Amino acid sequence: MKTNFPTPLIWKSILSSTIITAILLIIGLFRLCFLYQIVHRIKLFIPGIERYGTIYYVGLLLQLALCISIAVTIFLLLKFAGNFRLESIILSILGTLAFCNILIEGVAMNEFYSEYYLRKWNADFELSILNMGMILNLVFIGSGLWMIIKSWIVLRFNRRRNHYPINETVFEMTQYIGIACGIIGALFAYYGYLYLHHYRNRLKPDYIDWVYTCCLIFLLPYLSVIIFWILKLFVKRDRTLYDEKQKRDLSNAGLTTWLLSILILAVLIIPNLKIHSPALGVMILPFYIFITLLIFSSTVLFNFKKT
Amino acid sequence: MSQEELANAIGITRQSVHAIEKGKFVPSTLLAFKLARFFNTSVEELFYLLDN
């Protein structure tokens, strides 16, 4: 089956969306150069770094706008402009990581500035996080630009292309996003536990609120795709979202996740039964949520692709 | 005919068509009838039990 090529209104929507995304991608490139300069200046203790603070936080907001814009563009391209399956999957993974990195980068930059620049302490960990974030963003922006160029070629030459149904691609994307969120969230919960355990004697409620807010932010990309599925369910008349095999894959993954989560909880809790650490009580729920998300999405994807 | 053309016609995913072809997924009776109707044949012509 071939795609029906976009109507003029949809064509305009796709074009505006890709133009906005292209502009944000170019701004993102400038932001990366700016970030590199800030890190370089902090490393060398160049004075007057404070005046760039506002621009830096505006840059983070633009990065958020870029993630949203890319998500909208992916949806429009998948729905109306043919085969962008590979680009969509790659960008959904990179976009999820880039979205979570907004928070991680903001915190790491704040710590790098206050610990290294102001207090002259060692901040190699924060610096490595900032460097990894810059590499991730560079790959994300590069992939985004590739998708935009490809979409313009498709629109310009009005090519009719074979395509995968949007259901299948979004189903696959959902699992990749679940895996990315699961890995980031589980790592965060683990490091959060170490952090809270270290400060267990002077643990403030603010820390706990902050940790739970971060967990919620790391879940947002997955939640947004789930909301997409729910909206789709309401729009569809027959109330069926998945085909038989997808339902079987989801059921098998549910059972596997349930059994493995019992095992993981046992491994986590039994050795720590005699340790009275509030950190464990705080972090066990986020860790459980993210690890089950990781197992569930990985198992669904494995079943979907391999069986 | 490609897998995705068949998948779109029947209303399932390409991955499901692939799994049915490979014998990794056994479709329901309803889906078997849909496939048979699409190919203008009977279910027995499309699906059969192996002796062992």
mmCIF file of C-alpha atoms in Angstrom, chain A residues 13 16 56 59 82 119 127 157 179 192 197 207 209-210 243 264 279 295:
data_model
loop_
_atom_site.group_PDB
_atom_site.id
_atom_site.type_symbol
_atom_site.label_atom_id
_atom_site.label_comp_id
_atom_site.label_asym_id
_atom_site.label_seq_id
_atom_site.Cartn_x
_atom_site.Cartn_y
_atom_site.Cartn_z
ATOM 1 C CA SER A 13 2.061 21.766 8.582
ATOM 2 C CA SER A 16 6.384 24.611 9.085
ATOM 3 C CA TYR A 56 22.529 29.371 29.663
ATOM 4 C CA GLY A 59 19.432 27.695 26.120
ATOM 5 C CA GLY A 82 6.277 7.971 4.107
ATOM 6 C CA ARG A 119 35.136 26.356 46.013
ATOM 7 C CA LEU A 127 32.881 17.592 33.955
ATOM 8 C CA PHE A 157 10.437 15.629 -5.202
ATOM 9 C CA ILE A 179 14.282 1.243 27.602
ATOM 10 C CA GLY A 192 20.336 8.884 44.242
ATOM 11 C CA HIS A 197 22.711 7.301 52.005
ATOM 12 C CA TYR A 207 16.123 16.318 48.929
ATOM 13 C CA ASP A 209 11.028 16.076 46.868
ATOM 14 C CA TRP A 210 13.839 16.885 44.462
ATOM 15 C CA ASP A 243 -2.984 -6.788 16.696
ATOM 16 C CA ILE A 264 14.921 -8.169 41.866
ATOM 17 C CA ALA A 279 17.673 6.352 51.673
ATOM 18 C CA ILE A 295 12.521 -5.160 31.737
#
